[in-house]
Short mmCIF file of C-alpha atoms and ligand atoms in Angstrom, two decimals:
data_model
loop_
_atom_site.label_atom_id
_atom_site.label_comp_id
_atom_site.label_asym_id
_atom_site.label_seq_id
_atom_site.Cartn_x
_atom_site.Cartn_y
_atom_site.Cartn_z
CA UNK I 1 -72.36 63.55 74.80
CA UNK I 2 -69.83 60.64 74.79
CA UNK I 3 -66.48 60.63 75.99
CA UNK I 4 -63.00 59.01 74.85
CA UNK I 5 -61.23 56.62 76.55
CA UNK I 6 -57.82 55.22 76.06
CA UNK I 7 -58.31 51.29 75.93
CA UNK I 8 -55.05 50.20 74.33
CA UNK I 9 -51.48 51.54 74.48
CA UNK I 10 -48.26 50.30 72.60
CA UNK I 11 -45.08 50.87 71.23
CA UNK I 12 -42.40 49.74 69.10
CA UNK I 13 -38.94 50.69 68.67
CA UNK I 14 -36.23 49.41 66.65
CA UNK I 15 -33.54 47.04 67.94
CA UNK I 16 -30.37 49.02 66.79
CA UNK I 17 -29.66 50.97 70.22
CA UNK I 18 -27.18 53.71 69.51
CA UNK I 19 -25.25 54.90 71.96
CA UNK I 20 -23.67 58.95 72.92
CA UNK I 21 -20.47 57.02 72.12
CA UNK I 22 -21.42 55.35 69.00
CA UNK I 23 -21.98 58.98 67.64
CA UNK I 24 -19.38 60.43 68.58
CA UNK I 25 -16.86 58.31 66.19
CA UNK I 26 -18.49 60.61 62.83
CA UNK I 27 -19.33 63.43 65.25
CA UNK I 28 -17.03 65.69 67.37
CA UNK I 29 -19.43 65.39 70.48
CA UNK I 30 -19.11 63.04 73.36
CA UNK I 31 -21.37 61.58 76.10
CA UNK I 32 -20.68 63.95 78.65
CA UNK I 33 -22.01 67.29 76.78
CA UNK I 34 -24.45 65.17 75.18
CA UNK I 35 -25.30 63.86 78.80
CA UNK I 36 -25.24 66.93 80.73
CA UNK I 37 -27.32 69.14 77.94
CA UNK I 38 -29.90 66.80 77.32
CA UNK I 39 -30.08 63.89 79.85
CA UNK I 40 -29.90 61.63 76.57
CA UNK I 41 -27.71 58.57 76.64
CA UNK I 42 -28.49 56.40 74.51
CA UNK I 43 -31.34 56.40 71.00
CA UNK I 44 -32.71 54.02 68.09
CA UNK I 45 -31.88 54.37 65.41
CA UNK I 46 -34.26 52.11 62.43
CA UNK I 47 -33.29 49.16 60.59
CA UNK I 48 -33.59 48.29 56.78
CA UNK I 49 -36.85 47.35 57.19
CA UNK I 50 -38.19 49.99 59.28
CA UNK I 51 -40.46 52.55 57.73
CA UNK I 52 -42.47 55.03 60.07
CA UNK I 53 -45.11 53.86 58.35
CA UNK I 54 -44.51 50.12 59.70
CA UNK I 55 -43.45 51.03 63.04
CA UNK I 56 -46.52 52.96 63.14
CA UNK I 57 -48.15 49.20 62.03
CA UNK I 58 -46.36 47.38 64.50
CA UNK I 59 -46.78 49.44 67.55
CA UNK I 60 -50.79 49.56 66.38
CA UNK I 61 -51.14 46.07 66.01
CA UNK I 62 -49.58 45.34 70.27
CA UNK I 63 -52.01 48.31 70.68
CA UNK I 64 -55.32 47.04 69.36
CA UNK I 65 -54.10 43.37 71.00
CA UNK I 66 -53.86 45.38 74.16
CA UNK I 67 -57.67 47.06 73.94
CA UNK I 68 -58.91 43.49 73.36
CA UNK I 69 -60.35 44.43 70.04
CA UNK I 70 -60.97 43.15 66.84
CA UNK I 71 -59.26 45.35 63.79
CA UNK I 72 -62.20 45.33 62.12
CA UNK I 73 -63.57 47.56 64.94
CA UNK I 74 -61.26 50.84 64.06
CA UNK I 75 -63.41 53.24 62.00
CA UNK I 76 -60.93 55.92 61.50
CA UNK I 77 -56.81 56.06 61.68
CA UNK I 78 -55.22 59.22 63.05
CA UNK I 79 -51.29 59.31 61.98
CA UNK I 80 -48.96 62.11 63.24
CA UNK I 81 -45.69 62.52 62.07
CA UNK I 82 -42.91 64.72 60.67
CA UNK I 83 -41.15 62.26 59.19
CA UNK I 84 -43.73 60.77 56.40
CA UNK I 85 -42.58 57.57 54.11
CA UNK I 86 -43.86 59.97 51.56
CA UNK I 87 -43.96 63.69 50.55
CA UNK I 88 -47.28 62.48 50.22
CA UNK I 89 -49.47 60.55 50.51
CA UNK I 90 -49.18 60.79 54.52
CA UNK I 91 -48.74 57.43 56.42
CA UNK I 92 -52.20 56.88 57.76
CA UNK I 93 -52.89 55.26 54.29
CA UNK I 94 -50.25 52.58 54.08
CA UNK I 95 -51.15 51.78 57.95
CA UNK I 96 -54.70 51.01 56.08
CA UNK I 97 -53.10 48.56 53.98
CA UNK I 98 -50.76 47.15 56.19
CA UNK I 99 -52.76 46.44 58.96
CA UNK I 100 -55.48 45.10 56.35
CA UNK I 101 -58.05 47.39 57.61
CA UNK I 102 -61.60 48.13 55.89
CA UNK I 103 -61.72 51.28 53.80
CA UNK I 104 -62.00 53.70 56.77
CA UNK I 105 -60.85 57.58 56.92
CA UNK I 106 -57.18 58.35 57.34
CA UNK I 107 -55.98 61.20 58.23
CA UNK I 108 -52.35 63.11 58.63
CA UNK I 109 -51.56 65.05 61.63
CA UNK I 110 -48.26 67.94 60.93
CA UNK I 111 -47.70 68.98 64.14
CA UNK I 112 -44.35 67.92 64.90
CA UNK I 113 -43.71 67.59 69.00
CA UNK I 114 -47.41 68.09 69.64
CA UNK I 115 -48.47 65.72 66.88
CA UNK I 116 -49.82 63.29 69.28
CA UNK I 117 -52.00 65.35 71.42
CA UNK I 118 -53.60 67.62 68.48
CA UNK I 119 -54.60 63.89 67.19
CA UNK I 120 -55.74 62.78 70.18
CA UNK I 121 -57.73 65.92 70.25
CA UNK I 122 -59.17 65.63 66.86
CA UNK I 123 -59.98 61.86 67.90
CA UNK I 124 -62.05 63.17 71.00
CA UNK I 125 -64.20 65.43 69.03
CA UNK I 126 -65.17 62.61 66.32
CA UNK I 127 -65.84 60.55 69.72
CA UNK I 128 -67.55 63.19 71.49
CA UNK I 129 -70.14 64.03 68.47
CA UNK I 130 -71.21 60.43 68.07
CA UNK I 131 -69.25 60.13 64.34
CA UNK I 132 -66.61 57.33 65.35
CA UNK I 133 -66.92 54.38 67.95
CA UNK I 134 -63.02 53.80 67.55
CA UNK I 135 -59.80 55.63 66.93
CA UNK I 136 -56.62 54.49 65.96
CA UNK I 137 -53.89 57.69 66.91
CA UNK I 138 -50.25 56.73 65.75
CA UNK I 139 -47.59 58.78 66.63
CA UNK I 140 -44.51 57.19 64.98
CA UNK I 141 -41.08 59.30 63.06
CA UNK I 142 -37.72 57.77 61.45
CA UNK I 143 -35.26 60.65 62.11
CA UNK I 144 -32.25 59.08 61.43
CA UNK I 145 -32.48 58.85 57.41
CA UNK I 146 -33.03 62.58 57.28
CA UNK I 147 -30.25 63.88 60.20
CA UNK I 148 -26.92 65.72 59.39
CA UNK I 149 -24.55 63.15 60.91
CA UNK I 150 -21.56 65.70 60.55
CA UNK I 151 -20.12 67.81 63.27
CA UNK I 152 -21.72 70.78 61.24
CA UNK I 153 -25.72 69.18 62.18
CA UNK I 154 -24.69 68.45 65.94
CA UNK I 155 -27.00 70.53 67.47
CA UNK I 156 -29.73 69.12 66.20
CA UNK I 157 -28.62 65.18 65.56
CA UNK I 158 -27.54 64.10 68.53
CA UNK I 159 -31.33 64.85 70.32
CA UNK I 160 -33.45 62.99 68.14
CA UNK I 161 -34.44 59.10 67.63
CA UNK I 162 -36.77 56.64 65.72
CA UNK I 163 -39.79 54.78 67.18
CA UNK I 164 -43.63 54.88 67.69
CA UNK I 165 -46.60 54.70 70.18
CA UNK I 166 -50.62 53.91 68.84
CA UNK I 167 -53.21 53.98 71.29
CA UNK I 168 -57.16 52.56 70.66
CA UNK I 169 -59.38 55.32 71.34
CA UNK I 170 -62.93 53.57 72.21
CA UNK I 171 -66.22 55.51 73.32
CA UNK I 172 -66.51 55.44 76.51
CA UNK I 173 -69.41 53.53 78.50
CA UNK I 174 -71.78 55.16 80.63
CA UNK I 175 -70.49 56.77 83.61
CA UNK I 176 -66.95 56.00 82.70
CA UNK I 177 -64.65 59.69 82.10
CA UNK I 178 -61.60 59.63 79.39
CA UNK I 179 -60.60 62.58 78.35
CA UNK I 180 -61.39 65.16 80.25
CA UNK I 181 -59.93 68.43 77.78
CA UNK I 182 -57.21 69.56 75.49
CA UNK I 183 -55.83 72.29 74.95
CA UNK I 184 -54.11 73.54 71.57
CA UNK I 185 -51.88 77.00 70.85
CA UNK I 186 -49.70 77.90 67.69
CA UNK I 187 -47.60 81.02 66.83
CA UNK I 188 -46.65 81.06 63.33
CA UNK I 189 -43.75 84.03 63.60
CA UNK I 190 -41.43 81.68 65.65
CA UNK I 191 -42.03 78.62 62.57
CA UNK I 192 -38.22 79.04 61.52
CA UNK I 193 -36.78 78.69 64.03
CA UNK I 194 -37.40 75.11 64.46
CA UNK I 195 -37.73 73.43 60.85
CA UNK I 196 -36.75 71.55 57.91
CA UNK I 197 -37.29 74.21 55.31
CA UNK I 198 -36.64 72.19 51.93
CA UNK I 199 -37.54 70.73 49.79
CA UNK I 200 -40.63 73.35 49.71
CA UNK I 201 -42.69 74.41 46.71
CA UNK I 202 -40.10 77.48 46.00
CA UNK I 203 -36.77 74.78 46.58
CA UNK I 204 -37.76 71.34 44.81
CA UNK I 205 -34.87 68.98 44.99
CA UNK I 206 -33.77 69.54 41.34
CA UNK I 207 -33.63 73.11 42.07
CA UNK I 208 -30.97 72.53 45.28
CA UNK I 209 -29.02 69.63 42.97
CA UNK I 210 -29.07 72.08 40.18
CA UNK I 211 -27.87 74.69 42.41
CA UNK I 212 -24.91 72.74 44.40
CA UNK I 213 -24.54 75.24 46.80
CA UNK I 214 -22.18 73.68 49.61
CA UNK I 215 -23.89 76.03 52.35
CA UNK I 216 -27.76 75.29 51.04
CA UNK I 217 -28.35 72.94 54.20
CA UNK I 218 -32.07 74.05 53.64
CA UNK I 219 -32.66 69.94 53.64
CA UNK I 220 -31.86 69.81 57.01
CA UNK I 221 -33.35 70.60 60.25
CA UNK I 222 -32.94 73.45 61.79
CA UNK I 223 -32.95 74.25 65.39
CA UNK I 224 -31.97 77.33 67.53
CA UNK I 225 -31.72 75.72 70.28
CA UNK I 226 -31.40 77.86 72.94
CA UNK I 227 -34.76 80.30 71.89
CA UNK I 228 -36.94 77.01 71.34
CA UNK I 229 -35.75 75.70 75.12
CA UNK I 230 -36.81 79.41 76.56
CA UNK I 231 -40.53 79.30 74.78
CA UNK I 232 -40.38 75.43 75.92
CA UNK I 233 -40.47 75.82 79.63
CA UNK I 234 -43.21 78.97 79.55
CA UNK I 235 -45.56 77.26 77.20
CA UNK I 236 -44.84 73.88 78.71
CA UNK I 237 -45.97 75.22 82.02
CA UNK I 238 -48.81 77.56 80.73
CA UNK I 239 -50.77 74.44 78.79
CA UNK I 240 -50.41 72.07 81.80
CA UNK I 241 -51.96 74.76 84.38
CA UNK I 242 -54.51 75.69 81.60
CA UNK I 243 -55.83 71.91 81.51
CA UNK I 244 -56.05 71.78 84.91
CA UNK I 245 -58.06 74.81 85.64
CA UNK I 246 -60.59 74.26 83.34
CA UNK I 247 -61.46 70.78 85.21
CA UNK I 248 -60.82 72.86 88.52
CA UNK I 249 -57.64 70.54 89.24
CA UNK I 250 -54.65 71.11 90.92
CA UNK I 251 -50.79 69.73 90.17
CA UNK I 252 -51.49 67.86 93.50
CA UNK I 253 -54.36 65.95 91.71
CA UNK I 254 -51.94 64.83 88.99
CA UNK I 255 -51.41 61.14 88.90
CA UNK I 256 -48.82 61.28 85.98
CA UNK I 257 -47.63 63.87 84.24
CA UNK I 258 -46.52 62.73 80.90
CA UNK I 259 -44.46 65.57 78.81
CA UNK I 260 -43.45 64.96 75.45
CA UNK I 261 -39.62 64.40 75.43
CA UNK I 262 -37.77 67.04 74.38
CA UNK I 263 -34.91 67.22 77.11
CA UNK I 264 -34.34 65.81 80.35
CA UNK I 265 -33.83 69.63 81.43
CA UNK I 266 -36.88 71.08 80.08
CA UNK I 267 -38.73 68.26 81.98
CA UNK I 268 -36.76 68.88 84.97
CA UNK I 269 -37.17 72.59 85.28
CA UNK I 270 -40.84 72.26 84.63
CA UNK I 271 -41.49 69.58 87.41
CA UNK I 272 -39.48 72.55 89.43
CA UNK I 273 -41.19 74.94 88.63
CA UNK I 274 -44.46 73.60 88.75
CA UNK I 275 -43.29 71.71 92.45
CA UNK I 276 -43.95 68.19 91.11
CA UNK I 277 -42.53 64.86 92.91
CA UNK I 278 -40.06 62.77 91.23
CA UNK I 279 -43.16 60.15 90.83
CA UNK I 280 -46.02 62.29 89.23
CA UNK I 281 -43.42 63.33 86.00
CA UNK I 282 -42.50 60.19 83.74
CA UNK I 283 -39.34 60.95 81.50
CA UNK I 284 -37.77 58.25 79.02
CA UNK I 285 -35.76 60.24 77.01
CA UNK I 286 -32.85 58.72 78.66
CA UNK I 287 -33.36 55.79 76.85
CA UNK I 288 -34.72 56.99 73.22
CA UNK I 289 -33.79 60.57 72.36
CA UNK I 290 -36.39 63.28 71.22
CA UNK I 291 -38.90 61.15 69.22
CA UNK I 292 -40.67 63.98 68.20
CA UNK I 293 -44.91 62.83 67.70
CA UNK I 294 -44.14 59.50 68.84
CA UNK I 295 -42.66 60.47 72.08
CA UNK I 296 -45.60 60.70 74.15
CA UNK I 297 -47.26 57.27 73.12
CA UNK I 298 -43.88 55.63 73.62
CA UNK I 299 -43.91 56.84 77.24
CA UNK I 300 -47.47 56.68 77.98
CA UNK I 301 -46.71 52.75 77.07
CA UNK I 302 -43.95 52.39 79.39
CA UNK I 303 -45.38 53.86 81.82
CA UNK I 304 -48.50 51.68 82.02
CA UNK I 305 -46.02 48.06 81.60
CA UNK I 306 -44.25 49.71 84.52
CA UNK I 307 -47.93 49.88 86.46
CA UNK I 308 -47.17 53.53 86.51
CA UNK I 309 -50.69 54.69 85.27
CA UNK I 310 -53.66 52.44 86.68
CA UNK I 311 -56.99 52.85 86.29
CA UNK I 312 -58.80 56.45 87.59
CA UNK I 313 -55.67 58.03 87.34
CA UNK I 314 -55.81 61.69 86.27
CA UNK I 315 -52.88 62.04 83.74
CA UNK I 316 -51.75 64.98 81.85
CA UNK I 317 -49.69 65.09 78.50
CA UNK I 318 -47.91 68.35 77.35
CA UNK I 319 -46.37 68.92 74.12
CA UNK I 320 -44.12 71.91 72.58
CA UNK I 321 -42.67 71.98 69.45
CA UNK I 322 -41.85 73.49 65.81
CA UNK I 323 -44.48 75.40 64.48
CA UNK I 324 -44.52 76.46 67.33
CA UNK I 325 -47.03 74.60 68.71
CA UNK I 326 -47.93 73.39 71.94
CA UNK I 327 -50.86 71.50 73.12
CA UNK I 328 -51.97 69.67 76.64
CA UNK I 329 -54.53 66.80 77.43
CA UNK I 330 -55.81 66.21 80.92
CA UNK I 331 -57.47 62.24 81.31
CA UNK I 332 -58.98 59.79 83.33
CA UNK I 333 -57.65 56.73 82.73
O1 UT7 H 401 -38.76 68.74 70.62
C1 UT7 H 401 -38.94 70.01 70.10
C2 UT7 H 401 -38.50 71.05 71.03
N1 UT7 H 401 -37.11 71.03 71.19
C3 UT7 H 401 -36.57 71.48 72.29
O2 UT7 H 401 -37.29 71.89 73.18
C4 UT7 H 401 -35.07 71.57 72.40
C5 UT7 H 401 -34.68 72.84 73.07
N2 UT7 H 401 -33.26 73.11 73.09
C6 UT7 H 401 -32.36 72.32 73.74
O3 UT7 H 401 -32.70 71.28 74.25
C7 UT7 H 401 -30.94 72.79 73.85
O4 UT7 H 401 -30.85 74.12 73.38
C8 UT7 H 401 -29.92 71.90 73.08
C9 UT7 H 401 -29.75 70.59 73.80
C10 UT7 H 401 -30.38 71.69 71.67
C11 UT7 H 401 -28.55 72.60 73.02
O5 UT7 H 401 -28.11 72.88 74.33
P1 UT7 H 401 -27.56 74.32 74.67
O6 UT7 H 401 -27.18 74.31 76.08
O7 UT7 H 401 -28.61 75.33 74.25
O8 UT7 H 401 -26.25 74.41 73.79
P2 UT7 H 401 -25.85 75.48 72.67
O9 UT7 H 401 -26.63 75.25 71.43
O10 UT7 H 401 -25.88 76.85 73.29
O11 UT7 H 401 -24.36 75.09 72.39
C12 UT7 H 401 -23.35 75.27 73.40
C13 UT7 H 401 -22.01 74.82 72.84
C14 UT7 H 401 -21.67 75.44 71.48
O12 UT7 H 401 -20.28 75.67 71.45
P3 UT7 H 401 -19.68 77.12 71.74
O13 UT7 H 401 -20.28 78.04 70.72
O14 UT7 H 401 -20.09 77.46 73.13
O15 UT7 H 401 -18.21 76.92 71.58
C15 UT7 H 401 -22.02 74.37 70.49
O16 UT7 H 401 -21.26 74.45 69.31
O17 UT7 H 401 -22.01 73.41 72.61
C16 UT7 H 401 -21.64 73.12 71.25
N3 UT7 H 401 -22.38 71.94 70.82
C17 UT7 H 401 -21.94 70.69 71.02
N4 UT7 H 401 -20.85 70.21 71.59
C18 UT7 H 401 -20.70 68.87 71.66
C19 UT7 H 401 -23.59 71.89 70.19
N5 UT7 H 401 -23.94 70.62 69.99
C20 UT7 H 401 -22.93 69.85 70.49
C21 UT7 H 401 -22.74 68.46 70.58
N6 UT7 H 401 -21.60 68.03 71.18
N7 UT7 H 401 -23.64 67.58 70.12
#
């Protein structure tokens, strides 16, 4: 059986930085509750030109550049996102075409928050059975078109931000370990409760414009906030110690633990709870809000520029998010 190793990791985020200040001139909020809630200071926001699609390209292209291959190498593109160019198709298509690829597979990943690592999971088991030689995973969303920037949508639009990670899965050599396991978990009865509900086959968008209903924010998303932070920190914790017992690890053996970005205190109370030093958790949301499938990538990325993951590390990645779902990885680099 083969195994799947990471060989490239990138990112890309737009240039417009947009700061707890900047938001609050539309939206009654300010950087101290903004601050102390989330640990969120500062997001980007995309430009003109940026599609998730093409920031999905652009962080792909530093990745594969990074692994040291040629394009022509990728067999299959892996694309998670929430936040598609399209209704459909999905953007692993028009990363085909942009990044002038041969006619491989392409396929769209909906998990929201644990996009990433359910693609990175589908990628091992196309590795693993011998199908694909190399992976391209994308994890890329533009929030910002689709936000309620209103006091009403405050909740939910000061947490979130645009950008994208890609990372070249290659089969690994003889001898050499990658991914080690993942882990994946949904529960359906909680899906409303974090969600943009419309448009849906039952609410097209004629059917709200026809229907000008002031209070239909159906086109929004939805968060309760405070029930989605409570699941957060148990499933958080359960899918980290879940990876790590089935490779008969401990949280002392983690090198890096990389969670998906949600807030500063989820992240906070899990490294708590769990009894993690500052240096084995890796947060960035400081810098670029809740970038939902992308969020991992992005940090995985800075944290290897900032020599924070180096080869043999064992790292983990946990994810929670709408659906719910939640998901772990635990890897060699
Ligand atoms: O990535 C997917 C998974 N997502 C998550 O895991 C997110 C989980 N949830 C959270 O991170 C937190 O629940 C939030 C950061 C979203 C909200 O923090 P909270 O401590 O749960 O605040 P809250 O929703 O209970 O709101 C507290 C107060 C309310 O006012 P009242 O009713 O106490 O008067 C809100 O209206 O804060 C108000 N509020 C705001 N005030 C200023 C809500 N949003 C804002 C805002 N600025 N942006």
């Amino acid at each position: 059986m083969y195994t799947t190793k990471i060989s490239g990791v990138a990112h890309y985020v737009p240039d417009n930085i947009v700061t707890n200040n900047d938001l609050s001139k539309t939206i009654d909020t300010n950087d101290e509750w903004i601050t102390e809630r989330t640990g969120i200071k500062e997001r980007r926001f995309a430009g003109p030109n940026d599609s998730t699609s093409s920031m999905g390209t652009r962080a792909a292209e530093r990745a594969i550049e990074r692994a040291g291959i040629d394009k022509s190498e990728i067999d299959f593109i892996i694309f998670a996102t929430l936040s598609p160019d399209y209704y459909f198709p999905g953007p692993g298509v028009l990363v085909q075409e942009q990044l002038g690829l041969k006619e491989v597979g392409a396929l769209d990943v909906r998990n929201q928050c644990s996009g990433f690592v359910y693609g990175l999971s589908v990628a091992d088991q196309f590795i693993k059975t011998g199908m694909y030689k190399t992976i391209l995973l994308i994890g890329s969303e533009l929030h910002s078109g689709g936000l309620d920037m209103t006091t009403r949508g405050r909740g939910v639009s000061v947490i979130f931000g645009d950008g994208a990670g890609a990372v070249v899965l290659k089969r690994a050599e003889d001898g050499e370990e990658g991914v080690l396991s993942t882990h994946l978990h949904s529960e359906g009865k909680h899906a409303e409760e974090l969600a943009l509900i419309a448009p849906n086959t039952k609410r097209w968008v004629p059917t709200i414009m026809q229907n000008k209903d002031p209070d239909d924010i159906s086109y929004f998303p939805y968060m309760n906030g405070n029930f989605v932070f409570k699941h957060a920190v148990v499933r958080f914790s359960e899918v980290i110690m879940e990876a790590l017992q089935t490779n008969n690890a401990t949280i002392s053996d983690i090198d890096l633990l990389i969670p998906h970005q949600a807030n500063l205190r989820i992240s906070q109370f899990i490294q708590n709870k769990l009894q993690m030093r500052d240096d084995q958790v890796y947060n960035n949301i400081m810098r670029y809000g809740n970038t939902t499938a992308a969020s991992i990538p992005i940090a995985m990325s800075e944290a290897w520029e900032e020599g924070r993951i180096k080869s043999g590390d064992l790292i983990c990645l946990a994810a929670f998010g709408s659906g719910f779902t939640w998901a772990s990885a635990l890897l060699k680099w």
